[in-house]
Short mmCIF file of C-alpha atoms and ligand atoms in Angstrom, two decimals:
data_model
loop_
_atom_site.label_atom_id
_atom_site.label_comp_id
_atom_site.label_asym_id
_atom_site.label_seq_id
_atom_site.Cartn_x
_atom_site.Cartn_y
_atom_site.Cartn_z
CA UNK A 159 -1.58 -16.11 -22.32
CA UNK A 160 -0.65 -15.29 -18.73
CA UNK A 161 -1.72 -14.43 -15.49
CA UNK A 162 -1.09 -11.92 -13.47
CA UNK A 163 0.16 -12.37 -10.14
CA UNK A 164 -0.57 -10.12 -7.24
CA UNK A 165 0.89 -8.83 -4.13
CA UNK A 166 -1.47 -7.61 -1.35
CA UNK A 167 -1.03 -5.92 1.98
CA UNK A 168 -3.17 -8.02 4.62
CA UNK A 169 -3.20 -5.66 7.70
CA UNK A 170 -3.04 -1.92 8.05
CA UNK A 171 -0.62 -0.98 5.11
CA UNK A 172 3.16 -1.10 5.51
CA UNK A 173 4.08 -4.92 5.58
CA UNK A 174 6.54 -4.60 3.18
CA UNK A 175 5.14 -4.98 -0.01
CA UNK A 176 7.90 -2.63 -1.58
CA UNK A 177 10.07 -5.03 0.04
CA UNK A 178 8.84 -8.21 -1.79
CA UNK A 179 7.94 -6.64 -5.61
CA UNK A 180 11.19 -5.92 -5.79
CA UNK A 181 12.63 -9.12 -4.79
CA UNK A 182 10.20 -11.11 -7.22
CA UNK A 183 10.85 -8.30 -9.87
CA UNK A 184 13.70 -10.08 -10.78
CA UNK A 185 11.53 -12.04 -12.36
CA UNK A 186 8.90 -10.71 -13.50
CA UNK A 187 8.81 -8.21 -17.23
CA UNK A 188 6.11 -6.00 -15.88
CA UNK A 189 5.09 -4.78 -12.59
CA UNK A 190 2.02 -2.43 -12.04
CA UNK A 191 -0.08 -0.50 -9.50
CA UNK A 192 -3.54 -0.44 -9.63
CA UNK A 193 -4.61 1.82 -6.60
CA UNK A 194 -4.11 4.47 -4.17
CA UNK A 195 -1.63 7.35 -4.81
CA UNK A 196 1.47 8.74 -3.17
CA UNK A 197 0.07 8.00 0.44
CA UNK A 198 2.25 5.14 -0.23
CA UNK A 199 5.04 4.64 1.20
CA UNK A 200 7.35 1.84 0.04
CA UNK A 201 10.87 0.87 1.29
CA UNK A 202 13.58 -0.75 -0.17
CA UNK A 203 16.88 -1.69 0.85
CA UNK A 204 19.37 -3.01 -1.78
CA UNK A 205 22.76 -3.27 -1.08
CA UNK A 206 22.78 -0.73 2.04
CA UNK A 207 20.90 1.97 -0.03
CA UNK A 208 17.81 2.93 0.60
CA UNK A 209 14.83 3.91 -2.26
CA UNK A 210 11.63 5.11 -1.17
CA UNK A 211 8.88 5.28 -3.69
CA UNK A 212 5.81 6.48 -3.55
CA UNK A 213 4.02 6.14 -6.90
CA UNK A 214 6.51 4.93 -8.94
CA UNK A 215 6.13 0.52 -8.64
CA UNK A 216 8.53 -0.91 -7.05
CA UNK A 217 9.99 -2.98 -10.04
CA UNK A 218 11.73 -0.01 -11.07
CA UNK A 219 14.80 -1.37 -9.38
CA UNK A 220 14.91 -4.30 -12.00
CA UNK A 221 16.03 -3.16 -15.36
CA UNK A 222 14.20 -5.59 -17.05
CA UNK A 223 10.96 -4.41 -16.19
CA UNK A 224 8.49 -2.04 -17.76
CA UNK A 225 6.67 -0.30 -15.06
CA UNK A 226 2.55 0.31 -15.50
CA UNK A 227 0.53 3.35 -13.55
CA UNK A 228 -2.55 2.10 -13.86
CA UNK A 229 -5.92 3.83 -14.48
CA UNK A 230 -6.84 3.02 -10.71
CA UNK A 231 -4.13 5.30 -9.37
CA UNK A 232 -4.85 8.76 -8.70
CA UNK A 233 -1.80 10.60 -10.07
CA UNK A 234 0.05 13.89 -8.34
CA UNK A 235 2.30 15.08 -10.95
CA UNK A 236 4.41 16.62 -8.80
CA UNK A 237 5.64 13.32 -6.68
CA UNK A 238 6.23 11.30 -9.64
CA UNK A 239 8.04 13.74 -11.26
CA UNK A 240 9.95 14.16 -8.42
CA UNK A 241 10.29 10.52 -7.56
CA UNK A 242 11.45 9.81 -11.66
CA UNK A 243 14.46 12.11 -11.17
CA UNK A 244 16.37 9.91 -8.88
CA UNK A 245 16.43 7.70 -11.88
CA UNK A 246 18.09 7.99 -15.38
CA UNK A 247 16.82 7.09 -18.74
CA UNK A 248 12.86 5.74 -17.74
CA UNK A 249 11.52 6.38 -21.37
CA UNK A 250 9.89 3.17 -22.27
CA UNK A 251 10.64 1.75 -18.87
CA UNK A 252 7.51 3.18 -16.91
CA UNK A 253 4.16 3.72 -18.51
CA UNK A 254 0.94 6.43 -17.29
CA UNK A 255 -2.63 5.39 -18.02
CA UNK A 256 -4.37 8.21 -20.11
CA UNK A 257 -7.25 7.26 -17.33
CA UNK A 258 -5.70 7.66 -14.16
CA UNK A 259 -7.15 11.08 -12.31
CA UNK A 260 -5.31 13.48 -11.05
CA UNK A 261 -4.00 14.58 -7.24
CA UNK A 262 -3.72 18.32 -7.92
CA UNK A 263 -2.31 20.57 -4.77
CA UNK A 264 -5.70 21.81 -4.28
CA UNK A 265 -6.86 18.19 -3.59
CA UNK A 266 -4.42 17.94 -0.84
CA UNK A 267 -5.33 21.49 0.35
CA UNK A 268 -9.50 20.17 0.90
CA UNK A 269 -7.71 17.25 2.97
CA UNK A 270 -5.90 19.06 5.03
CA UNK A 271 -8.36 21.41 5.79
CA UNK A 272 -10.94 18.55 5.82
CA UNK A 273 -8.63 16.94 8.94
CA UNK A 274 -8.40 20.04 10.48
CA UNK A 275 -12.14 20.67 10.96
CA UNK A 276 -12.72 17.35 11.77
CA UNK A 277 -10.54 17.85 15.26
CA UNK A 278 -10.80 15.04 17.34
CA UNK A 279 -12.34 12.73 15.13
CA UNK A 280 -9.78 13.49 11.98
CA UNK A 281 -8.98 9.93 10.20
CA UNK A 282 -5.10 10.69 10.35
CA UNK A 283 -4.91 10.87 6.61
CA UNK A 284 -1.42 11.62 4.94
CA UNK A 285 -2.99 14.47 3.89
CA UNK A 286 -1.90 13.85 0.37
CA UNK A 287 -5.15 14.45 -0.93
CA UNK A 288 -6.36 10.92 -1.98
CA UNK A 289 -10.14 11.09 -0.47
CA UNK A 290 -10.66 14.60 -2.37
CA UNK A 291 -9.12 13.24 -5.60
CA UNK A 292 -11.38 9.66 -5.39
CA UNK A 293 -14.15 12.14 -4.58
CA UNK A 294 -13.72 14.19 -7.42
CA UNK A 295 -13.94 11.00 -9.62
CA UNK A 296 -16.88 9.67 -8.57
CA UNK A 297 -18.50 12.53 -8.73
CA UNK A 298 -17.68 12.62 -12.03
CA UNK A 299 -16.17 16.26 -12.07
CA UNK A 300 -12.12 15.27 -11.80
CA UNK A 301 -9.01 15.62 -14.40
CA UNK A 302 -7.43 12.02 -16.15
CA UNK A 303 -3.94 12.12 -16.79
CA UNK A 304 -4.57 12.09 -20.61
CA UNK A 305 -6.03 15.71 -20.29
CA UNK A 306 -2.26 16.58 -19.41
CA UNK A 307 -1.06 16.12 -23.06
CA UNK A 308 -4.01 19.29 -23.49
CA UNK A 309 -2.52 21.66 -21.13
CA UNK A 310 -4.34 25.01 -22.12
CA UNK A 311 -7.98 22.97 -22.16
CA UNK A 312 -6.76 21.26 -18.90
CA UNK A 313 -6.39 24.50 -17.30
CA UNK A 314 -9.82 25.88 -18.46
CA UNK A 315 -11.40 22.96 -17.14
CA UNK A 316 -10.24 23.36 -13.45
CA UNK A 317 -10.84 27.39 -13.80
CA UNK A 318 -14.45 26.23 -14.24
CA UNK A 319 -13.89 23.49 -11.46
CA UNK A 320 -13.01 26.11 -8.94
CA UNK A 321 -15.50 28.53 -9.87
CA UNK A 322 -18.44 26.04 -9.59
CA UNK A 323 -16.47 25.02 -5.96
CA UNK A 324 -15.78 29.10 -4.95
CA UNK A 325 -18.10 28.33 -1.92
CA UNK A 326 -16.93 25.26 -0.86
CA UNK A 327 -13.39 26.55 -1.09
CA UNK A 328 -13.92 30.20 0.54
CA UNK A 329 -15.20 28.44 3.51
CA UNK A 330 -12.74 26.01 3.80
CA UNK A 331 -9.82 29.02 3.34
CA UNK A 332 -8.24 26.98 0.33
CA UNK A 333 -6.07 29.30 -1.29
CA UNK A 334 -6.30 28.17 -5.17
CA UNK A 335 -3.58 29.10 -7.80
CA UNK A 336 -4.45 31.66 -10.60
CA UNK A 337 -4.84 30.68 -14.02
CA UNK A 338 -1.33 32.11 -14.94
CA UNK A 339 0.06 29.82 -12.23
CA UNK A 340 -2.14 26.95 -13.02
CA UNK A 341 -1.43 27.04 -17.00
CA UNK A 342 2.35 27.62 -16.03
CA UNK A 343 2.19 24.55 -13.39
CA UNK A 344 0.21 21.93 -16.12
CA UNK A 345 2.74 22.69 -19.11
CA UNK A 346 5.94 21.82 -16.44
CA UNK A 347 4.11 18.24 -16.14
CA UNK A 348 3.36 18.43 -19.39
CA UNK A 349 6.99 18.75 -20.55
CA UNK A 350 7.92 16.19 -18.25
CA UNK A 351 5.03 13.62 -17.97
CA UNK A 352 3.51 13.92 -21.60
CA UNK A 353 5.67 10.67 -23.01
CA UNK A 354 4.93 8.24 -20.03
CA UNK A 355 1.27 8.96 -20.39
CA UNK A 356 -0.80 6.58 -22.33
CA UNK A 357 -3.40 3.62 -22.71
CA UNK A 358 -2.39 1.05 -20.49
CA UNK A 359 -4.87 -1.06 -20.83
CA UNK A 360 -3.65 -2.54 -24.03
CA UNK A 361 -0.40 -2.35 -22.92
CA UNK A 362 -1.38 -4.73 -19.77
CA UNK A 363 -4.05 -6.74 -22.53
CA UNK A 364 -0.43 -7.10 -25.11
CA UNK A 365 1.38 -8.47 -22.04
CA UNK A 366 -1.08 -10.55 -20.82
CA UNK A 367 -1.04 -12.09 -24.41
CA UNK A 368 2.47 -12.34 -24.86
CA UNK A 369 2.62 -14.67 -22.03
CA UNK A 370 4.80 -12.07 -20.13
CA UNK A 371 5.16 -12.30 -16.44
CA UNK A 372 3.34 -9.19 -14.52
CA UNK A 373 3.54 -8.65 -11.06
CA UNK A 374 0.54 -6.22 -9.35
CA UNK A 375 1.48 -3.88 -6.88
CA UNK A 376 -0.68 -3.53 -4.13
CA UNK A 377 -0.83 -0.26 -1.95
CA UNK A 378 -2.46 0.30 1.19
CA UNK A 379 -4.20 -2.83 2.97
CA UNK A 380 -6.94 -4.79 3.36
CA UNK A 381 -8.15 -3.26 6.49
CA UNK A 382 -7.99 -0.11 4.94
CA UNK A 383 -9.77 -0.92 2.36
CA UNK A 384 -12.93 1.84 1.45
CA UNK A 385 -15.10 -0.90 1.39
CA UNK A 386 -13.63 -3.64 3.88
CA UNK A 387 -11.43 -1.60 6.06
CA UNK A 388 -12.26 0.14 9.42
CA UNK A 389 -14.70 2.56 7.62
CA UNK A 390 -14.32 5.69 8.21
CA UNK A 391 -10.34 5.24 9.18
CA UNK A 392 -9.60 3.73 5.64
CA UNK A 393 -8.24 4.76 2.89
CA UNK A 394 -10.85 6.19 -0.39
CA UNK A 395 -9.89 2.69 -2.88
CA UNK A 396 -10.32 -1.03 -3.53
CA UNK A 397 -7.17 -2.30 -1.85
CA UNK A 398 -7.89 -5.91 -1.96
CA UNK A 399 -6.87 -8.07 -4.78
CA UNK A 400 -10.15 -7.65 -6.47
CA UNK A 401 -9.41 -3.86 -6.81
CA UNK A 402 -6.60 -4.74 -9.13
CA UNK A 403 -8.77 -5.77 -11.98
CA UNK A 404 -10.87 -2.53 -12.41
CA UNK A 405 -7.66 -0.35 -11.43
CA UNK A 406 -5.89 -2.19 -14.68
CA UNK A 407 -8.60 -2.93 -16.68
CA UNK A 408 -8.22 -6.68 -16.48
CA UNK A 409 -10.82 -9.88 -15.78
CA UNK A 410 -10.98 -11.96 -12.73
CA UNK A 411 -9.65 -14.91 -14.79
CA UNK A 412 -6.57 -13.14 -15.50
CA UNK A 413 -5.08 -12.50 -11.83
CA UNK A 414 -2.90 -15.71 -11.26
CA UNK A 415 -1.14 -16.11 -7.76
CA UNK A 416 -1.85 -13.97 -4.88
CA UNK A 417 0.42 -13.23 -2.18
CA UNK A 418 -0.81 -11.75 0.80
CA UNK A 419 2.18 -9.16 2.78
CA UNK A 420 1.68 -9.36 6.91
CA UNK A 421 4.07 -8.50 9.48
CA UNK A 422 5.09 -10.97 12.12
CA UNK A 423 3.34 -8.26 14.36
CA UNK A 424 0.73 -5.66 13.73
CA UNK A 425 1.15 -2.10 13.12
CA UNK A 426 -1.46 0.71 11.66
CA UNK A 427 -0.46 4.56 10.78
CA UNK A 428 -3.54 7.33 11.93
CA UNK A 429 -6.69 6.78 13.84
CA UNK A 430 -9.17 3.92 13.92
CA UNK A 431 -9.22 0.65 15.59
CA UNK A 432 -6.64 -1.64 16.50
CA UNK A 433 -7.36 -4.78 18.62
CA UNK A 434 -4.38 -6.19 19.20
CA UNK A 435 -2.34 -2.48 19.58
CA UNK A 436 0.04 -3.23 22.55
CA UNK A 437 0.86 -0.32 24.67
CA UNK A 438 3.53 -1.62 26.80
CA UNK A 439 6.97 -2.25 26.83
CA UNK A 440 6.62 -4.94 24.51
CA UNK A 441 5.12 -2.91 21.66
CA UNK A 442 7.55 0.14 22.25
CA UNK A 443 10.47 -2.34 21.48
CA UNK A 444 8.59 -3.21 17.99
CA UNK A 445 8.24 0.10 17.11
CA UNK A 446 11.95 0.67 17.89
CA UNK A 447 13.65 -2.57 16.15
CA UNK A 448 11.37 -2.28 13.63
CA UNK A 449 11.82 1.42 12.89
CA UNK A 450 7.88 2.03 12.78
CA UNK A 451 8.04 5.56 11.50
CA UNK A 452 5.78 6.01 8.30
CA UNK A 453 7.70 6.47 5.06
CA UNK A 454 5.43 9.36 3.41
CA UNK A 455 4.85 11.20 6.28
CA UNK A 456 7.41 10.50 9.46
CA UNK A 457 4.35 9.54 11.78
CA UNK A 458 5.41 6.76 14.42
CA UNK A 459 3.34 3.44 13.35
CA UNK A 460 1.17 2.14 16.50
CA UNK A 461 2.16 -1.49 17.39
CA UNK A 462 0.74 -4.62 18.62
CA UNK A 463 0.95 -8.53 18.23
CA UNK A 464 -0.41 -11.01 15.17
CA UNK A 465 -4.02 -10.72 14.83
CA UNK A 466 -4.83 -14.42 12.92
CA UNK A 467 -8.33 -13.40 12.97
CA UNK A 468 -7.70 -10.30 11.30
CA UNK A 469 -5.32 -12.32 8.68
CA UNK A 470 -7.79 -15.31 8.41
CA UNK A 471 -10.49 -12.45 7.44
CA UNK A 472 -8.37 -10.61 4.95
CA UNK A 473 -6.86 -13.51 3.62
CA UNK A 474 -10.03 -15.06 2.53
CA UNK A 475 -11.50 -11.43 0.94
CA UNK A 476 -8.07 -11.55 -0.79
CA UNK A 477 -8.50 -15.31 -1.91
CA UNK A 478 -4.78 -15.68 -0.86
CA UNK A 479 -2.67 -18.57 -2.07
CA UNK A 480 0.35 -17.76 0.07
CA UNK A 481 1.00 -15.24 2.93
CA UNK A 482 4.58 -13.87 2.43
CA UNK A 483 5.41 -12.76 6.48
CA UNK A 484 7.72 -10.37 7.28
CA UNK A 485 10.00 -8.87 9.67
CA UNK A 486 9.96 -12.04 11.63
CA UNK A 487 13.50 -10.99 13.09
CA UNK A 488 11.81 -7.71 15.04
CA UNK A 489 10.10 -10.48 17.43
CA UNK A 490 14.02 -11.82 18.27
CA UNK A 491 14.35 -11.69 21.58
CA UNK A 492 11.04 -11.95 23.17
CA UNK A 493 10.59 -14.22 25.98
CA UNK A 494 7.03 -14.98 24.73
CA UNK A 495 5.27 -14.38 21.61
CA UNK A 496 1.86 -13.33 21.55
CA UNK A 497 -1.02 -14.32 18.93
CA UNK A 498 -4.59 -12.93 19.10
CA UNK A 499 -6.72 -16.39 18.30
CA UNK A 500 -10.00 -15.06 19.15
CA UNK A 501 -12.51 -12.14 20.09
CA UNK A 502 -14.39 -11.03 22.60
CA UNK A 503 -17.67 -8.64 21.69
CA UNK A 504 -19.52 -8.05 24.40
CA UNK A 505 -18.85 -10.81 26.41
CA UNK A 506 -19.35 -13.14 23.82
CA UNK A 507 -16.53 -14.72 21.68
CA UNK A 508 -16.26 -14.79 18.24
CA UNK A 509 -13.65 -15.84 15.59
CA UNK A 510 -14.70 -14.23 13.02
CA UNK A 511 -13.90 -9.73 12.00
CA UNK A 512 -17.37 -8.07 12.55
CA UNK A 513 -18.15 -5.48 10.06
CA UNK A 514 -17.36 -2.62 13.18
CA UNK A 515 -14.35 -3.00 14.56
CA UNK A 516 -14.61 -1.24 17.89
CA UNK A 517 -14.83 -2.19 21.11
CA UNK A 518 -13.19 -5.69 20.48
CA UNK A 519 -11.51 -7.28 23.18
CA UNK A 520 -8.61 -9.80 21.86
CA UNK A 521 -7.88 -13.13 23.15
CA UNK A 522 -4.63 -14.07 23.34
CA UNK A 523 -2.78 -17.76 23.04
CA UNK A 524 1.26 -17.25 23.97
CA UNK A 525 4.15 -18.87 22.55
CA UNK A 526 8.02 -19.49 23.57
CA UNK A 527 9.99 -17.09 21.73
CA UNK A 528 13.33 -17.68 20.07
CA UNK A 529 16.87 -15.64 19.98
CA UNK A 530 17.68 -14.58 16.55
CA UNK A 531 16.37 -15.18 12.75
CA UNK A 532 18.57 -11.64 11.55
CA UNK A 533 19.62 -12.82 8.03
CA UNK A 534 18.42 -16.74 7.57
CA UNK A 535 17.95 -17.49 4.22
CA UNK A 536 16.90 -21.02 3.99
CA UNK A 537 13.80 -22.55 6.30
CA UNK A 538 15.66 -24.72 7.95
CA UNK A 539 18.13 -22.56 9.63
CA UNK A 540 15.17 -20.89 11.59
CA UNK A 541 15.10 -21.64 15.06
CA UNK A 542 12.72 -24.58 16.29
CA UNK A 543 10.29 -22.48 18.33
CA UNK A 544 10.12 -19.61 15.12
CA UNK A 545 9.37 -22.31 13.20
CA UNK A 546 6.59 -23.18 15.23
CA UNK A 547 5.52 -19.65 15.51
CA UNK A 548 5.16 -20.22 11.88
CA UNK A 549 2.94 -23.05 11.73
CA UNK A 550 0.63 -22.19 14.33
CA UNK A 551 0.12 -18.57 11.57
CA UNK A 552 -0.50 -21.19 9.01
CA UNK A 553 -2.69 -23.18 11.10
CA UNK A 554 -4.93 -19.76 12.30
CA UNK A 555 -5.06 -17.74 9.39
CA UNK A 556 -5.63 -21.13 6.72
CA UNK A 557 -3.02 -20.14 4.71
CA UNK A 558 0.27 -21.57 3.60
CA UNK A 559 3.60 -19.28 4.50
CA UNK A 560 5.06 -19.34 1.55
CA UNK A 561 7.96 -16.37 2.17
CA UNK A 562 9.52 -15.33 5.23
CA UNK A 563 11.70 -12.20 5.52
CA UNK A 564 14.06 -11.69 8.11
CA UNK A 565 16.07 -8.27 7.13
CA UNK A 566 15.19 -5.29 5.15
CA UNK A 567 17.61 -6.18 2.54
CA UNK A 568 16.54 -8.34 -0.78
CA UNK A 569 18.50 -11.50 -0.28
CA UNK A 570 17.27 -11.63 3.61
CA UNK A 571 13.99 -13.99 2.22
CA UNK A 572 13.40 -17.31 2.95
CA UNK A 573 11.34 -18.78 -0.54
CA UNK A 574 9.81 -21.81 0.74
CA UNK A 575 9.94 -25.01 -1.83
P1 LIG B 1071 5.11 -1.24 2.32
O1 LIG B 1071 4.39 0.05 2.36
O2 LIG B 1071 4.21 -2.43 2.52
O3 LIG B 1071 5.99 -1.40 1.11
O4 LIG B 1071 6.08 -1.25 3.59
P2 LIG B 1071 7.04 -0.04 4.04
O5 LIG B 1071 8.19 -0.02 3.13
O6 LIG B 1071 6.26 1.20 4.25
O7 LIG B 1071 7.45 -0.53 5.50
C1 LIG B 1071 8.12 -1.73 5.71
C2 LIG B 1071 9.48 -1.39 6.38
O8 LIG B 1071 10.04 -2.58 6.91
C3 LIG B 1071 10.51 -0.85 5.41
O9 LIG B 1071 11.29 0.09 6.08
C4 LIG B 1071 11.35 -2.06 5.03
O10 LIG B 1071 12.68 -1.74 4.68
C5 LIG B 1071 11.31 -2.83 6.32
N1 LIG B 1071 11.36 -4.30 6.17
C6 LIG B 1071 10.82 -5.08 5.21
N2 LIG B 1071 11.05 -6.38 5.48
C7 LIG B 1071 11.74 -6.42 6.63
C8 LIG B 1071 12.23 -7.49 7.47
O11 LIG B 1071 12.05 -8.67 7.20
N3 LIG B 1071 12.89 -7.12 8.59
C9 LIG B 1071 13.08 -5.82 8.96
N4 LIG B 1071 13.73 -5.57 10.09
N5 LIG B 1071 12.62 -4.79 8.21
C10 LIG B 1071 11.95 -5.10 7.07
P1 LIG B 1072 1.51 1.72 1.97
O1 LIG B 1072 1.26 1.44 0.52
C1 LIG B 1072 -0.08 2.74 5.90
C2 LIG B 1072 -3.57 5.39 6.02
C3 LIG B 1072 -3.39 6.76 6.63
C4 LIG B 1072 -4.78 6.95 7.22
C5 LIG B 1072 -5.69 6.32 6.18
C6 LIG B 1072 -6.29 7.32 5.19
O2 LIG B 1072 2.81 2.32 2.27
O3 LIG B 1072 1.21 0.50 2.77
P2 LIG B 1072 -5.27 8.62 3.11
O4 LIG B 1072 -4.16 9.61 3.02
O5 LIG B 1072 -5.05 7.39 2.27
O6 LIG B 1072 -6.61 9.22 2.88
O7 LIG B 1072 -5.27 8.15 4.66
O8 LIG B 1072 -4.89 5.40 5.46
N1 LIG B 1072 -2.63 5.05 4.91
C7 LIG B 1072 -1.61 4.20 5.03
N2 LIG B 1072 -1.14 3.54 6.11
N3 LIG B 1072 0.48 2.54 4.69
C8 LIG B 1072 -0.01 3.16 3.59
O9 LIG B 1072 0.43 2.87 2.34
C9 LIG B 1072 -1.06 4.07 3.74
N4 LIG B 1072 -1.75 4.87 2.88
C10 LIG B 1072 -2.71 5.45 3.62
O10 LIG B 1072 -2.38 6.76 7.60
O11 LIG B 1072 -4.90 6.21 8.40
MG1 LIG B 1073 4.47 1.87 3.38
#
């Protein structure tokens, strides 16, 4: 029997977790996600070409590896469909859970509108529709993927959804599809989706037992997390490490190593707090070498140094063994390095995250910075003073740095022994 091994965003999504599953993928037989939808965003540079994936995992790249939706996801037809076009022949190389709900237009229509009326105090979502579709399935009144391979029933089912919601709709001015366009819309991802879709979790369970090597996806991050995050300004799932069980249907004793993503720096995408957000010179120079514009939807990430109390925090809900820390090479160049050790609340300081994260005042240690890491590949060939840099991460956050990237491209990782 195996484990599985997981990767996990630490900070505010967008560390470059797409970056890493599908550098380990090479390894690995089966990679899956577990959470969140096609608010992802994922990057991936192979070769000079770039893939962007949004639902689709990231070890799609590898031909090896079968690819696993899991029933944690909530699943828009439309973008996968979409996505699975830029590749050829995926039959029996990505797998739908029968259990996954779906992200239907309308869902993304309530978020919008949702954002809209909200004004000033909108969350920034992607407006993708994720809080609408979670909603729907807690509430017990949303659509599994399974229902798909049933598209006339399907499509009687949300006629009665929107009539019970007419209300709720006609006040939010959501213009819903008719059933001739809705019946017309389900059999398309019918057509297309009805093979991929079906019970993953003895698919994962037949793995796991077969001693195969899975990799779990992570989307999102730990401080967006619906239960750990900035509440409100999260995301609506588990996106800690824990989340991965219940979004695969597997046990706590059957996640193996977990690899926490982080950025050299900090950077979040929408509203909600951000400590260590830097809005000088120093963190307009981030955004621009690091090209922080959001992969889904074009936004300009907000930027600011290495929060270790932030890491420390998330690393410990995550029960990291290893950080993995990336885009070390967008610091190049700095005179001096910044690294949030410490908080101030109300005069007093703490080292610890507080369950509200407003109104916290960072406290900052600085370090020499160093000329250039673009492209090392081995840990030695880092400068002195970015190894140091390094150690003083491990040091903060209790946790060993395990990988270091310093390009966008695959090869650019350091693996430490
Ligand atoms: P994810 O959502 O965690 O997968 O991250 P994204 O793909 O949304 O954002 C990370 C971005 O940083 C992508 O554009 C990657 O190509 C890029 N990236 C990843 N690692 C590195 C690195 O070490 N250096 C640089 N310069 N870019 C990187
Ligand atoms: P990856 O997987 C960064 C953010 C949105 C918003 C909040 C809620 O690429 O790291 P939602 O649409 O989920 O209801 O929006 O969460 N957000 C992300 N930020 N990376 C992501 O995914 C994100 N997915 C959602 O910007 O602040
Ligand atoms: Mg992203």
């Amino acid at each position: 029997m195996s484990k599985a091994d997981v990767i996990v965003g630490i900070q505010w999504g967008d560390e470059g977790k797409g970056k890493i599953v599908d550098k380990l993928a090479q390894e690995y037989d089966m990679v899956c996600r577990s959470q969140g939808g096609h608010n992802a965003g994922h990057t991936i540079w192979v070769d000079g070409v770039r893939y962007d994936l949004h639902l689709v995992p990231s070890g799609i790249l590898n031909p090896k590896a079968v690819n696993v939706i899991g029933n944690g996801v909530v699943l828009n037809p439309q973008s996968i469909i979409t996505e699975m076009e830029q590749f050829e022949n995926l039959e029996g190389r990505i797998f739908i859970s029968d259990k996954a709900h779906l992200n239907l237009p309308y869902h993304s229509l309530i978020d919008q509108a949702k954002e809209k009326l909200k004004g000033d105090n909108a969350i920034g979502t992607t407006g993708k529709g994720i809080g609408p579709a979670y909603a729907d399935k807690i509430n017990r009144v949303g659509q599994r993927a399974g229902e798909l391979l049933n598209p006339k029933q399907l499509c009687e089912n949300i006629m009665n959804y929107f009539s019970e919601n007419k209300v709720i709709f006609d006040a939010m001015d959501v213009k819903l599809p008719d059933e001739v366009e809705l019946l017309a819309e389900l059999t398309i991802y019918n057509e297309k989706l009805g093979k991929f879709i079906t019970n993953t979790t003895n698919l994962v369970w037949d793995a796991i037992d077969a001693d195969k090597k899975i990799l779990l996806e992570g989307a999102q991050g730990t401080l967006l997390d619906i239960d750990h995050g900035t509440y409100p300004y999260v995301t609506s799932s588990a996106t800690v490490s824990a989340g991965a069980c219940t979004g695969l249907g597997i046990a706590p004793k059957d996640i193996g190593v977990v690899t926490g993503i982080v950025k050299a720096y900090t950077t979040r995408v929408g509203n909600g707090p951000f400590p260590t957000e830097d809005f000088t010179d120093a963190g307009e120079t981030m955004a621009n070498v690091g090209k922080e514009v959001g992969t889904t939807t074009g936004r300009g990430r907000r930027c600011g140094w290495f929060d270790a109390v932030g890491v420390r925090h998330a690393s410990r809900l995550n029960g990291c063994d290893q950080l993995s820390l990336m885009k070390l090479d967008v610091l190049d160049g700095f005179e001096t390095i910044k690294i949030c050790v410490a908080y101030e609340v109300n005069g007093e300081r703490i080292n610890y995250v507080p369950s509200n994260m407003d109104n916290i005042i960072p406290i900052y240690e600085e370090i020499k910075g160093w000329d250039s890491v673009v492209g090392c590949r081995e840990y030695d060939q880092l400068p002195e003073t970015a190894k140091l840099y390094i150690e003083k991460i491990e040091e903060l956050t209790k946790t060993k740095v395990g990988i270091i990237s310093t390009s966008p491209e695959r090869e650019d990782t350091i693996i430490r022994k």
